[in-house]
Coordinates of C-alpha atoms and ligand atoms in Angstrom, one line a residue:
Chain A
M1 CA -101.9 -23.1 -0.2
L2 CA -101.2 -21.3 3.0
Q3 CA -101.8 -17.4 3.2
T4 CA -100.2 -15.3 5.9
D5 CA -100.3 -11.7 6.5
N6 CA -97.3 -10.1 8.3
P7 CA -98.0 -7.6 10.0
V8 CA -101.8 -7.1 9.8
Q9 CA -102.1 -3.6 11.7
D10 CA -102.8 -2.5 8.1
L11 CA -105.5 -5.1 7.5
P12 CA -106.4 -8.0 5.1
A13 CA -107.9 -6.3 2.4
G14 CA -107.1 -8.2 -0.9
H15 CA -104.3 -10.2 0.6
G16 CA -106.4 -13.5 1.5
H17 CA -107.1 -15.1 -2.0
S18 CA -110.1 -17.3 -0.6
V19 CA -112.3 -14.0 1.1
A20 CA -112.6 -10.8 -0.9
S21 CA -112.1 -8.9 2.3
S22 CA -112.1 -5.5 0.3
N23 CA -115.6 -5.4 -0.3
S24 CA -117.1 -4.4 3.4
S25 CA -120.4 -6.2 3.2
A26 CA -118.5 -9.5 3.2
N27 CA -117.1 -9.1 6.8
A28 CA -119.8 -9.9 9.1
V29 CA -118.0 -7.8 12.2
S30 CA -115.1 -5.4 11.9
V31 CA -112.4 -4.4 14.7
R32 CA -111.2 -1.2 14.2
N33 CA -108.3 0.3 15.9
V34 CA -109.8 -1.0 19.5
S35 CA -107.5 -0.7 22.5
K36 CA -108.8 -1.5 26.1
N37 CA -106.8 -0.9 29.4
Y38 CA -107.6 -2.4 32.8
G39 CA -106.3 0.2 34.9
T40 CA -102.6 0.6 34.0
V41 CA -102.6 -3.0 32.3
E42 CA -102.9 -2.5 28.4
A43 CA -105.0 -5.6 27.4
L44 CA -105.9 -4.2 23.8
K45 CA -103.9 -1.8 21.8
D46 CA -104.6 -0.5 18.8
L47 CA -106.7 -3.7 17.5
S48 CA -107.8 -4.3 14.0
L49 CA -109.3 -7.6 12.6
E50 CA -112.2 -8.7 9.8
F51 CA -114.3 -11.5 10.3
P52 CA -115.6 -12.5 7.1
K53 CA -119.4 -13.3 6.9
G54 CA -120.1 -17.1 7.3
Q55 CA -116.6 -18.2 7.9
L56 CA -115.3 -19.5 11.2
T57 CA -112.4 -17.3 12.6
S58 CA -109.9 -18.2 15.7
L59 CA -108.6 -16.2 18.0
L60 CA -105.2 -18.1 19.0
G61 CA -103.0 -16.6 21.5
P62 CA -100.9 -17.6 25.0
S63 CA -103.2 -17.3 27.7
G64 CA -103.3 -13.3 29.2
C65 CA -103.2 -12.1 25.9
G66 CA -106.5 -10.4 25.4
K67 CA -108.5 -13.0 23.8
T68 CA -111.8 -13.1 25.9
T69 CA -111.2 -9.0 26.3
L70 CA -111.6 -9.1 22.6
L71 CA -114.4 -11.6 22.3
K72 CA -116.6 -9.3 25.2
I73 CA -115.7 -6.3 23.2
I74 CA -117.4 -7.6 20.2
A75 CA -120.1 -9.1 22.4
G76 CA -121.1 -5.7 23.8
L77 CA -120.2 -7.0 27.2
L78 CA -116.9 -4.5 27.7
E79 CA -116.2 -1.1 26.7
P80 CA -113.4 -0.7 24.4
T81 CA -111.0 2.1 25.5
S82 CA -110.9 3.3 22.2
G83 CA -111.8 2.1 18.3
E84 CA -115.1 0.9 17.5
I85 CA -116.8 -2.7 16.3
E86 CA -119.0 -2.7 13.2
V87 CA -121.6 -5.7 13.0
D88 CA -122.9 -6.1 9.5
G89 CA -121.6 -2.6 8.7
R90 CA -123.1 -0.7 11.7
S91 CA -121.4 0.4 14.8
V92 CA -122.3 -1.3 18.1
D93 CA -121.9 -0.1 21.3
G94 CA -123.6 -3.0 23.2
P95 CA -125.3 -6.7 23.1
G96 CA -127.5 -6.8 20.4
P97 CA -129.7 -9.7 18.7
D98 CA -127.2 -9.8 16.2
R99 CA -124.6 -11.7 18.3
A100 CA -124.8 -14.9 20.6
F101 CA -122.5 -15.7 23.1
V102 CA -121.5 -19.3 24.2
F103 CA -119.6 -19.2 27.5
Q104 CA -116.5 -21.3 28.7
D105 CA -118.1 -21.8 31.9
F106 CA -121.6 -22.7 30.2
A107 CA -123.5 -20.1 32.0
L108 CA -126.7 -22.3 32.8
L109 CA -129.5 -21.8 35.0
P110 CA -128.7 -24.1 37.5
W111 CA -132.5 -24.0 39.1
A112 CA -133.9 -24.4 35.0
S113 CA -134.5 -27.5 33.2
V114 CA -132.4 -28.0 29.9
L115 CA -135.6 -26.7 28.1
R116 CA -136.0 -23.7 29.7
N117 CA -132.2 -22.7 29.6
V118 CA -131.7 -23.4 26.1
S119 CA -135.2 -21.0 25.5
F120 CA -133.9 -18.3 28.0
G121 CA -132.4 -16.2 25.4
L122 CA -135.8 -16.6 23.5
E123 CA -137.5 -15.6 26.7
L124 CA -135.4 -12.6 27.5
R125 CA -136.5 -11.3 23.9
G126 CA -140.1 -11.8 24.8
V127 CA -140.8 -14.6 22.3
A128 CA -144.1 -16.4 23.4
K129 CA -143.7 -19.5 25.8
S130 CA -145.0 -22.2 23.3
E131 CA -143.4 -20.9 20.1
R132 CA -139.9 -20.3 22.2
E133 CA -139.9 -23.9 23.3
D134 CA -140.9 -25.3 19.8
I135 CA -137.9 -23.6 18.8
A136 CA -135.7 -24.8 21.7
A137 CA -136.8 -28.3 21.2
K138 CA -135.6 -28.4 17.8
Y139 CA -132.2 -27.0 18.8
I140 CA -131.9 -29.5 22.1
A141 CA -132.3 -32.5 19.3
D142 CA -130.2 -30.6 16.8
V143 CA -127.3 -30.9 19.5
G144 CA -128.1 -34.3 20.4
L145 CA -129.8 -34.2 23.8
A146 CA -133.4 -35.1 22.8
G147 CA -134.9 -36.9 25.7
F148 CA -133.3 -34.8 28.2
E149 CA -135.6 -31.8 28.0
K150 CA -136.7 -32.1 31.7
S151 CA -133.2 -32.8 33.0
Y152 CA -131.6 -29.9 35.1
P153 CA -128.1 -28.8 34.6
H154 CA -126.4 -30.5 37.5
E155 CA -127.7 -33.9 36.3
L156 CA -125.9 -33.5 33.2
S157 CA -122.0 -34.0 32.3
G158 CA -119.7 -31.3 31.4
G159 CA -119.8 -32.1 27.1
M160 CA -123.7 -32.2 27.5
R161 CA -124.0 -28.9 29.3
Q162 CA -122.2 -27.4 27.0
R163 CA -124.6 -28.6 24.3
V164 CA -126.8 -26.8 26.3
G165 CA -125.1 -23.5 25.6
L166 CA -124.4 -23.9 22.3
A167 CA -128.2 -24.8 21.8
R168 CA -129.1 -21.8 23.7
A169 CA -126.9 -19.7 21.6
L170 CA -128.4 -21.1 18.5
S171 CA -132.3 -21.0 19.0
V172 CA -132.0 -17.2 19.1
D173 CA -130.8 -17.3 15.4
S174 CA -128.3 -14.6 15.4
D175 CA -125.9 -14.1 12.6
V176 CA -122.6 -14.0 14.6
L177 CA -121.7 -16.7 17.4
L178 CA -119.2 -15.9 19.6
M179 CA -117.5 -18.7 21.5
D180 CA -115.2 -18.2 24.2
E181 CA -112.8 -21.5 24.7
P182 CA -116.4 -23.6 24.4
F183 CA -114.4 -27.4 24.4
S184 CA -111.8 -26.5 27.1
A185 CA -114.1 -28.1 29.9
V186 CA -114.9 -31.1 28.0
D187 CA -112.5 -34.5 27.5
E188 CA -110.4 -35.2 24.6
Q189 CA -113.0 -37.2 22.7
T190 CA -115.9 -35.2 23.1
R191 CA -113.9 -32.4 22.2
R192 CA -112.6 -34.1 19.0
K193 CA -116.6 -34.7 18.4
F194 CA -117.5 -31.1 19.1
Q195 CA -114.9 -30.2 16.6
E196 CA -116.1 -32.3 13.9
D197 CA -120.0 -31.2 15.0
L198 CA -118.9 -27.4 14.6
L199 CA -117.1 -28.4 11.1
S200 CA -121.0 -29.1 9.9
L201 CA -122.3 -26.4 11.9
V202 CA -119.9 -23.7 10.0
A203 CA -120.9 -25.9 6.8
N204 CA -124.6 -25.9 7.3
E205 CA -125.5 -22.9 9.0
N206 CA -125.4 -19.8 7.3
K207 CA -123.5 -18.0 10.5
T208 CA -120.5 -16.2 11.0
F209 CA -118.2 -18.0 14.1
I210 CA -116.0 -16.4 16.4
F211 CA -114.0 -18.7 18.3
V212 CA -111.6 -18.8 21.1
T213 CA -108.9 -21.0 21.6
H214 CA -105.5 -21.8 22.9
S215 CA -105.1 -25.1 20.7
I216 CA -103.0 -25.1 18.0
E217 CA -104.2 -28.1 16.5
E218 CA -108.0 -27.5 17.2
A219 CA -107.7 -23.8 15.4
V220 CA -106.1 -25.1 12.5
Y221 CA -108.9 -28.0 12.1
V222 CA -111.7 -25.9 12.8
S223 CA -110.7 -22.6 11.5
D224 CA -111.2 -20.6 7.8
Q225 CA -108.9 -17.9 8.9
I226 CA -106.7 -17.8 12.3
A227 CA -105.6 -14.6 14.0
I228 CA -102.6 -15.4 16.0
L229 CA -102.6 -12.3 19.0
L230 CA -99.6 -12.0 20.9
P231 CA -99.2 -10.7 24.8
R232 CA -98.4 -7.1 25.8
P233 CA -98.9 -4.8 23.5
S234 CA -101.6 -7.2 22.8
R235 CA -102.0 -6.9 18.7
V236 CA -102.6 -9.7 15.8
S237 CA -99.3 -10.5 14.7
D238 CA -100.7 -12.9 12.0
I239 CA -103.3 -14.2 9.9
I240 CA -103.4 -17.6 8.5
R241 CA -105.9 -19.2 6.1
P242 CA -105.9 -23.1 6.0
S243 CA -107.8 -22.8 2.7
G244 CA -107.1 -26.5 1.5
L245 CA -108.5 -28.0 4.1
R246 CA -112.3 -27.1 4.3
E247 CA -112.7 -29.6 1.0
K248 CA -111.3 -32.3 3.0
D249 CA -113.3 -35.2 4.7
S250 CA -113.3 -34.1 8.5
R251 CA -111.9 -37.4 9.3
S252 CA -108.5 -37.0 7.2
I253 CA -107.8 -33.4 8.1
R254 CA -105.5 -34.6 10.7
R255 CA -103.4 -36.4 8.2
D256 CA -103.1 -33.7 5.8
P257 CA -99.5 -32.0 5.2
E258 CA -101.1 -28.8 5.0
Y259 CA -102.8 -29.3 8.2
L260 CA -99.3 -30.3 9.8
D261 CA -97.4 -27.9 8.4
I262 CA -99.9 -24.8 9.7
V263 CA -99.7 -26.3 13.1
D264 CA -95.7 -26.8 12.9
E265 CA -95.7 -22.9 11.5
I266 CA -97.9 -21.3 14.2
W267 CA -96.2 -23.4 16.7
E268 CA -92.7 -21.9 15.6
S269 CA -94.0 -18.3 15.8
L270 CA -95.5 -18.6 19.2
R271 CA -92.9 -20.6 20.8
S272 CA -90.6 -17.8 21.9
Y273 CA -93.4 -16.3 23.6
V274 CA -94.0 -19.8 25.7
E275 CA -89.8 -19.8 26.3
Chain B
M1 CA -129.3 -44.3 65.1
K2 CA -128.9 -47.8 65.7
V3 CA -129.4 -49.7 69.4
F4 CA -129.0 -53.5 69.5
G5 CA -129.5 -53.9 65.5
I6 CA -133.1 -51.9 65.7
R7 CA -133.4 -48.5 64.2
L8 CA -134.5 -45.9 66.2
P9 CA -136.3 -43.0 65.0
G10 CA -134.9 -39.6 65.0
M11 CA -134.5 -37.5 68.3
S12 CA -135.3 -40.7 70.5
S13 CA -132.6 -39.5 72.6
L14 CA -135.3 -36.9 74.0
L15 CA -136.8 -39.8 75.4
I16 CA -133.9 -40.3 77.8
W17 CA -133.5 -36.7 78.9
G18 CA -137.7 -36.7 79.4
L19 CA -137.1 -39.7 81.6
L20 CA -134.0 -38.0 83.3
W21 CA -136.3 -34.8 84.0
E22 CA -138.9 -37.1 85.1
I23 CA -136.9 -39.0 87.6
F24 CA -135.4 -35.7 88.8
G25 CA -138.6 -33.9 89.3
R26 CA -140.1 -37.0 91.5
S27 CA -136.8 -36.9 93.3
G28 CA -138.1 -33.4 94.7
L29 CA -135.0 -32.2 94.9
S30 CA -135.8 -28.9 93.6
F31 CA -139.3 -27.0 94.2
F32 CA -138.8 -25.0 90.5
V33 CA -138.5 -28.4 88.6
P34 CA -141.8 -30.5 88.6
P35 CA -141.9 -33.9 86.9
L36 CA -142.4 -33.9 83.2
S37 CA -145.9 -35.6 83.6
D38 CA -146.8 -32.8 85.6
V39 CA -145.7 -30.4 83.3
I40 CA -147.5 -32.1 80.2
A41 CA -150.7 -32.6 82.4
T42 CA -150.6 -29.0 82.8
L43 CA -149.7 -28.1 79.0
F44 CA -152.9 -29.8 78.1
E45 CA -154.8 -27.7 80.9
V46 CA -153.3 -24.3 79.8
I47 CA -153.7 -24.7 76.1
G48 CA -157.4 -24.6 76.4
T49 CA -157.3 -21.7 78.8
P50 CA -158.3 -17.9 77.1
A51 CA -155.2 -16.1 79.0
F52 CA -152.8 -18.7 77.0
Q53 CA -154.8 -18.4 73.7
K54 CA -154.7 -14.8 74.1
A55 CA -151.3 -14.9 74.9
L56 CA -150.5 -16.8 71.8
Y57 CA -152.4 -14.9 69.4
E58 CA -150.9 -11.7 71.0
T59 CA -147.3 -13.2 70.4
G60 CA -148.2 -14.9 66.7
Y61 CA -149.2 -11.4 65.7
A62 CA -145.7 -9.9 67.0
F63 CA -143.8 -12.6 65.6
V64 CA -145.7 -12.5 62.3
A65 CA -145.7 -8.5 61.9
G66 CA -141.9 -8.3 63.1
V67 CA -140.7 -11.1 60.9
F68 CA -142.9 -9.5 57.7
F69 CA -140.7 -6.1 58.0
A70 CA -137.2 -7.9 58.3
V71 CA -138.2 -10.2 55.5
S72 CA -139.6 -7.7 53.2
I73 CA -137.1 -4.6 54.2
G74 CA -133.7 -6.9 54.7
I75 CA -134.1 -8.8 51.9
P76 CA -134.1 -5.8 49.2
T77 CA -131.8 -4.0 51.4
G78 CA -129.2 -6.8 51.3
I79 CA -129.9 -7.3 47.4
L80 CA -128.7 -3.5 46.6
M81 CA -125.9 -3.6 49.1
G82 CA -124.3 -6.3 47.3
K83 CA -124.9 -4.6 43.8
N84 CA -124.2 -1.0 45.0
R85 CA -120.6 -0.3 46.1
L86 CA -122.0 3.1 47.6
L87 CA -124.8 1.8 49.5
D88 CA -122.8 -1.2 50.9
E89 CA -119.9 1.1 52.4
L90 CA -122.4 3.3 53.9
L91 CA -124.4 0.3 55.4
L92 CA -122.2 -2.4 56.0
P93 CA -120.6 -1.0 59.6
W94 CA -123.8 -0.4 60.7
V95 CA -125.6 -3.9 59.7
N96 CA -122.4 -5.6 61.1
I97 CA -122.6 -3.8 64.5
F98 CA -126.3 -4.5 65.0
L99 CA -125.7 -8.0 64.1
S100 CA -123.2 -8.5 67.3
A101 CA -124.7 -5.9 69.7
P102 CA -126.6 -7.1 72.9
L103 CA -129.8 -6.3 71.4
T104 CA -131.4 -6.7 74.6
A105 CA -129.9 -3.9 75.8
L106 CA -132.0 -1.6 73.3
V107 CA -135.4 -2.7 74.5
P108 CA -136.1 -0.5 77.1
V109 CA -134.9 2.7 74.7
L110 CA -137.5 0.9 72.6
M111 CA -139.8 1.6 75.2
V112 CA -139.0 4.6 75.7
L113 CA -139.5 5.6 72.0
F114 CA -142.2 3.9 71.0
G115 CA -144.3 2.9 74.2
F116 CA -145.1 -0.4 76.5
G117 CA -147.3 -2.2 73.9
M118 CA -147.1 -4.0 70.6
K119 CA -145.1 -1.8 68.6
S120 CA -142.1 -2.2 70.7
I121 CA -142.3 -5.8 70.8
I122 CA -142.7 -5.8 67.1
I123 CA -139.6 -3.5 66.5
T124 CA -137.6 -5.9 68.7
T125 CA -138.6 -8.7 66.7
T126 CA -137.6 -7.2 63.4
L127 CA -134.3 -5.6 65.0
F128 CA -133.2 -9.4 66.1
A129 CA -134.1 -10.6 62.8
I130 CA -133.0 -8.2 60.0
W131 CA -129.6 -8.2 60.0
I132 CA -128.4 -11.5 59.3
I133 CA -131.3 -11.1 56.7
I134 CA -129.4 -8.2 54.9
L135 CA -125.9 -10.0 55.0
N136 CA -127.1 -13.3 53.4
A137 CA -129.1 -11.6 50.7
R138 CA -125.8 -9.5 50.1
A139 CA -123.7 -12.4 50.3
G140 CA -125.7 -14.1 48.1
V141 CA -125.8 -11.8 45.2
M142 CA -122.3 -11.3 45.9
Q143 CA -121.3 -14.7 44.8
I144 CA -123.2 -14.7 41.7
N145 CA -121.3 -16.4 39.3
R146 CA -120.0 -13.7 36.6
S147 CA -121.1 -15.2 33.6
L148 CA -124.6 -15.8 34.6
V149 CA -125.2 -12.1 34.7
E150 CA -123.0 -11.7 31.5
M151 CA -125.1 -14.1 30.0
A152 CA -128.4 -12.3 30.7
H153 CA -126.9 -8.9 29.7
S154 CA -125.5 -10.7 26.3
F155 CA -129.3 -11.9 26.0
G156 CA -130.6 -8.5 26.3
A157 CA -132.3 -8.8 29.7
T158 CA -133.7 -5.4 31.1
P159 CA -132.9 -4.9 34.5
W160 CA -136.0 -5.7 35.9
A161 CA -135.7 -9.1 34.0
A162 CA -132.5 -9.7 35.3
F163 CA -133.5 -9.2 38.8
T164 CA -136.4 -11.4 38.7
K165 CA -135.1 -14.1 36.3
V166 CA -131.8 -14.5 37.4
Y167 CA -130.3 -12.3 40.5
F168 CA -133.1 -13.3 42.8
W169 CA -133.0 -16.9 42.2
A170 CA -129.2 -17.3 42.0
A171 CA -129.2 -15.6 45.5
L172 CA -131.8 -17.7 46.8
P173 CA -130.1 -20.4 48.8
E174 CA -128.1 -17.6 51.0
I175 CA -131.4 -15.8 51.2
L176 CA -133.4 -18.5 52.7
G177 CA -130.4 -19.4 54.8
G178 CA -130.6 -16.0 56.1
V179 CA -134.4 -16.1 56.8
R180 CA -134.3 -19.1 58.3
I181 CA -131.5 -17.9 60.8
G182 CA -133.5 -14.6 61.0
I183 CA -136.8 -16.2 62.3
I184 CA -134.9 -18.3 64.7
R185 CA -133.6 -14.9 66.4
A186 CA -137.0 -13.7 65.4
V187 CA -138.3 -16.0 68.1
K188 CA -135.8 -15.0 70.8
G189 CA -136.7 -11.3 70.2
V190 CA -140.1 -11.4 70.7
I191 CA -140.3 -13.4 73.7
I192 CA -137.1 -11.1 75.3
G193 CA -139.5 -8.0 73.9
Q194 CA -142.5 -9.6 75.8
L195 CA -140.6 -10.5 79.1
L196 CA -138.8 -6.9 79.3
I197 CA -142.1 -5.0 78.6
S198 CA -144.3 -8.1 80.2
I199 CA -147.7 -7.0 79.8
V200 CA -148.4 -8.8 76.6
G201 CA -148.6 -12.3 75.4
F202 CA -146.3 -14.8 76.8
G203 CA -144.5 -11.8 79.1
A204 CA -147.5 -11.1 80.9
L205 CA -148.5 -15.3 81.4
F206 CA -144.5 -15.7 82.3
E207 CA -145.0 -13.0 84.8
L208 CA -148.4 -14.2 86.4
Y209 CA -147.0 -17.8 86.8
S210 CA -143.7 -16.8 88.2
N211 CA -145.1 -14.3 90.9
N212 CA -147.4 -17.2 92.1
F213 CA -145.1 -20.2 91.8
L214 CA -147.0 -22.2 89.4
M215 CA -144.2 -24.0 88.2
S216 CA -145.9 -26.6 85.9
H217 CA -147.6 -23.9 84.0
F218 CA -144.4 -21.8 83.6
W219 CA -142.6 -24.9 82.2
A220 CA -145.7 -26.0 80.0
V221 CA -145.4 -22.4 78.4
L222 CA -141.8 -22.9 77.7
L223 CA -142.1 -26.5 76.6
V224 CA -144.5 -24.8 73.8
L225 CA -142.3 -22.4 73.0
F226 CA -139.7 -24.6 72.5
A227 CA -141.5 -26.9 70.3
M228 CA -142.8 -23.9 68.2
A229 CA -139.3 -22.7 67.4
F230 CA -138.0 -25.8 66.9
T231 CA -140.9 -26.6 64.3
I232 CA -140.3 -23.4 62.3
S233 CA -136.4 -23.9 62.0
E234 CA -137.1 -27.3 60.9
V235 CA -139.5 -26.2 58.1
L236 CA -137.4 -23.5 56.6
A237 CA -134.2 -26.2 56.7
Y238 CA -136.5 -28.3 54.5
L239 CA -137.4 -25.4 52.3
E240 CA -133.9 -24.7 52.3
R241 CA -132.8 -28.2 51.3
R242 CA -135.2 -28.2 48.6
V243 CA -133.4 -25.4 46.4
S244 CA -129.6 -26.5 48.1
Y245 CA -129.5 -28.5 45.2
Y246 CA -128.4 -25.8 42.9
A247 CA -126.5 -24.0 45.7
A248 CA -123.2 -25.8 45.4
K249 CA -123.2 -26.1 41.3
R250 CA -123.6 -22.5 40.5
Ligands
ATP1 N1 -111.2 -7.2 34.8 C1 -109.9 -7.3 34.5 N2 -109.3 -6.5 35.8 C2 -108.1 -6.1 35.2 N3 -107.1 -6.7 34.4 C3 -107.4 -7.4 33.8 C4 -109.3 -7.6 33.5 N4 -109.6 -8.9 32.8 C5 -108.4 -9.4 32.0 N5 -107.4 -8.6 32.8 C6 -105.9 -8.5 32.1 O1 -106.0 -8.2 30.3 C7 -105.3 -9.4 30.0 C8 -106.2 -10.0 28.8 O2 -106.8 -10.5 29.6 P1 -107.8 -12.0 28.8 O3 -108.6 -12.4 30.0 O4 -108.6 -11.2 27.7 O5 -107.1 -13.0 28.0 P2 -106.9 -14.2 27.6 O6 -106.3 -14.3 26.3 O7 -108.5 -14.7 27.3 O8 -106.5 -15.3 28.7 P3 -106.9 -17.0 28.8 O9 -106.2 -17.5 27.7 O10 -106.0 -17.2 29.9 O11 -108.3 -16.9 28.7 C9 -104.5 -10.3 30.9 O12 -103.1 -9.9 31.0 C10 -105.5 -9.9 32.1 O13 -104.5 -10.0 33.5
MG2 MG1 -109.6 -16.0 28.4

């Protein structure tokens, strides 16, 4: 059941059984030979990776291996030193309405209410006030924050703030959702709840999720595809597709033998870099 | 503060100092310090006189104009310095020099350049206030959370929208803090300017009173000035507190 392609510089085309990656229109985002240098630091080197449409891909790797860098390049917030990014078949070189970002530190406007924060993306896109507030109110309810529309971020807990950030990203209705360690600032219970919510989000919204994490368990739990990044020179060392887990009930995944096997295998391949 | 279990209103300690002043004044130890009660009586007398009202008007005018220029030039300059490395390198040394410079020494130069009138006083006031306003606006912009900027950028904010919807508000607590200190310095500036130039406003009034040894008049005007400066500063501190709830949470 477990599929691994190794090494993956010459990318997936046809290796994974669950995705028809050979058909380029099945990929929401393609990263082609991207390198990024910060001065003399080579953060990414000739990295290529495909993100299948409608699926959740995790970027997993030790600290400092370039996950945030890659995500920001995809978001158009950072210029790659070389290489290109394609979103839905078109090459992009800046932020666009087809991608929305969920920030690790939430990035909420502290002087604005939950309602204004959630509608802020739409506000910047020039959507009329009453319309954007209707949309925002719907997503506020969707993430379970109904009744908190008038609250300010400092009155919310970390988990609630992250939901605001998520609702903001959802409300602009872009095809691709970029999430940089979105659950790292919340407690373990909230985190598990968020992971379950994320699974139903992936199932119900027809969106492509790109998800950065350094928790192996989290990656295996939520992902259709896991890209393992290794530190300098940063590259994709492995792509893993836990294909059998999707059909399982979200509560029993953690007891599933496949789940445990994949967690073990990823740990084996990463442990040498941690020691 | 509580005394014998009774809550005293804020600044009750002023009463004690007022009492000490009264006693010292009545003891007749110094001709220059009349009793507080005399000063207060004179105060009400003086407030009605045309000379006082003219002085008040002229001072108010110079003050408002000076603060206006300091704020309207200082805040944009500070924000631009915070966002533009080159401009920052160019201007920062000057801002720091002027912030700590004894500006009083510049007033005679200003008088030579701009004449002995209102213009010099307004410029003095502006020079007293502007540097700290620039520095604070700059600091406010520089401490903006990078991910707020990235957030605005990722949702497609135009530079103008980013400026008016994010930068300005994120820097507002620092900006207001700078404006408050700037205005307090402007009070000094307007008075020092008038004292040195001394033919308009309270400068002229002080000149008149002290030359004629009208000590209670002198103190009365001083009390008015202190009270005004204090009130302005408190109002600004109140405004600052209203936005500072988010300053710590950015
Ligand atoms: N602005 C920068 N200037 C210089 N070097 C940088 C900069 N940003 C990141 N780097 C370097 O690039 C490398 C990758 O950084 P990145 O933030 O992408 O790592 P990461 O995988 O997200 O790490 P973490 O898991 O700790 O968030 C690191 O070695 C880091 O030191
Ligand atoms: Mg990171």
